[in-house]
Short mmCIF file of C-alpha atoms in Angstrom, two decimals:
data_model
loop_
_atom_site.label_atom_id
_atom_site.label_comp_id
_atom_site.label_asym_id
_atom_site.label_seq_id
_atom_site.Cartn_x
_atom_site.Cartn_y
_atom_site.Cartn_z
CA MET A 220 -5.57 -2.92 22.25
CA VAL A 221 -7.27 -5.29 19.82
CA VAL A 222 -5.04 -8.04 18.46
CA PHE A 223 -5.72 -9.52 15.06
CA ILE A 224 -4.52 -12.93 13.98
CA MET A 225 -4.41 -12.48 10.24
CA THR A 226 -3.25 -14.60 7.35
CA LYS A 227 -0.39 -13.62 5.08
CA ASN A 228 -3.00 -12.76 2.47
CA ALA A 229 -4.73 -10.33 4.84
CA TRP A 230 -1.46 -8.53 5.50
CA ARG A 231 -0.92 -8.25 1.76
CA GLN A 232 -4.42 -6.82 1.37
CA LEU A 233 -3.55 -4.28 4.05
CA VAL A 234 -0.50 -3.12 2.06
CA GLN A 235 -2.61 -3.00 -1.10
CA ARG A 236 -5.32 -0.89 0.54
CA ILE A 237 -2.90 1.58 2.04
CA VAL A 238 -1.05 2.22 -1.23
CA LYS A 239 -4.16 2.31 -3.40
CA SER A 240 -5.88 4.65 -0.96
CA GLU A 241 -2.99 7.09 -1.00
CA MET A 242 -2.76 6.93 -4.79
CA SER A 243 -6.48 7.53 -5.13
CA LEU A 244 -6.50 10.48 -2.76
CA ARG A 245 -3.88 12.18 -4.88
CA GLY A 246 -5.15 11.09 -8.27
CA VAL A 247 -1.87 9.31 -8.98
CA LYS A 248 -1.78 6.56 -11.59
CA TYR A 249 0.94 3.92 -11.83
CA GLN A 250 2.87 5.74 -14.58
CA SER A 251 3.01 8.88 -12.45
CA LEU A 252 4.04 6.85 -9.41
CA SER A 253 6.84 5.30 -11.47
CA GLU A 254 8.02 8.78 -12.50
CA ARG A 255 7.88 10.08 -8.92
CA LEU A 256 9.94 7.12 -7.73
CA LEU A 257 12.50 7.69 -10.48
CA GLU A 258 12.96 11.25 -9.18
CA VAL A 259 14.25 9.77 -5.90
CA GLY A 260 16.42 7.19 -7.66
CA VAL A 261 14.04 4.21 -7.57
CA GLU A 262 13.49 2.53 -10.93
CA GLN A 263 10.18 0.67 -11.15
CA SER A 264 8.04 0.40 -14.27
CA ALA A 265 4.35 1.23 -14.06
CA ASP A 266 3.48 -2.40 -14.86
CA ASN A 267 5.82 -3.70 -12.16
CA LEU A 268 4.31 -1.32 -9.60
CA ARG A 269 0.79 -2.33 -10.61
CA ASN A 270 1.64 -6.01 -10.08
CA LYS A 271 3.33 -5.41 -6.73
CA VAL A 272 0.55 -3.19 -5.40
CA ASN A 273 -2.26 -5.46 -6.63
CA LYS A 274 -0.59 -8.46 -4.98
CA GLY A 275 0.38 -6.44 -1.89
CA ILE A 276 3.87 -7.90 -2.17
CA MET A 277 6.80 -5.52 -1.96
CA GLY A 278 9.79 -4.94 0.22
CA ALA A 279 9.56 -2.56 3.13
CA ASP A 280 11.97 -0.23 1.36
CA LEU A 281 9.69 0.11 -1.68
CA LEU A 282 6.62 0.59 0.51
CA LEU A 283 8.33 3.41 2.37
CA GLN A 284 9.58 4.97 -0.88
CA ILE A 285 6.06 4.89 -2.31
CA LEU A 286 4.60 6.47 0.82
CA LEU A 287 7.30 9.14 0.70
CA VAL A 288 6.77 10.15 -2.94
CA LEU A 289 3.00 10.17 -2.41
CA ASN A 290 3.42 12.39 0.65
CA ALA A 291 1.16 9.90 2.39
CA ARG A 292 -0.85 10.58 5.50
CA PRO A 293 0.63 9.26 8.74
CA ILE A 294 -0.03 5.59 9.34
CA THR A 295 -1.30 4.95 12.84
CA VAL A 296 -1.84 1.74 14.77
CA GLN A 297 -5.49 2.71 15.05
CA GLY A 298 -5.74 3.13 11.28
CA LEU A 299 -4.15 -0.27 10.69
CA GLN A 300 -6.53 -1.86 13.19
CA GLU A 301 -9.52 -0.31 11.40
CA ILE A 302 -8.43 -1.70 8.04
CA LEU A 303 -7.71 -5.12 9.55
CA ALA A 304 -11.17 -5.11 11.17
CA GLU A 305 -12.73 -4.35 7.77
CA LEU A 306 -10.80 -7.19 6.18
CA ASP A 307 -11.86 -9.53 8.96
CA ALA A 308 -15.51 -8.50 8.56
CA GLU A 309 -15.34 -9.00 4.78
CA LYS A 310 -14.14 -12.58 5.08
CA GLY A 311 -17.34 -13.41 6.86
#
């Protein structure tokens, strides 16, 4: 198993990439994501979601709620490692 020592910023970029990827695959914009979340009792404005996703800063509960309403693909350790490797390669 490959171990990555990553900064807080890299972990935030990981969250950002996962959510944006799932949104993109489904053609979901922030307003639609906000509406989907409201259907499960989670009130988040489109602007608030955009800020949280772009910064990669959100609570675990919101991340899981987003993945649920997007019917996201399973997240695997291998998938996380691949994204982290990309981030590491990008930083030079």
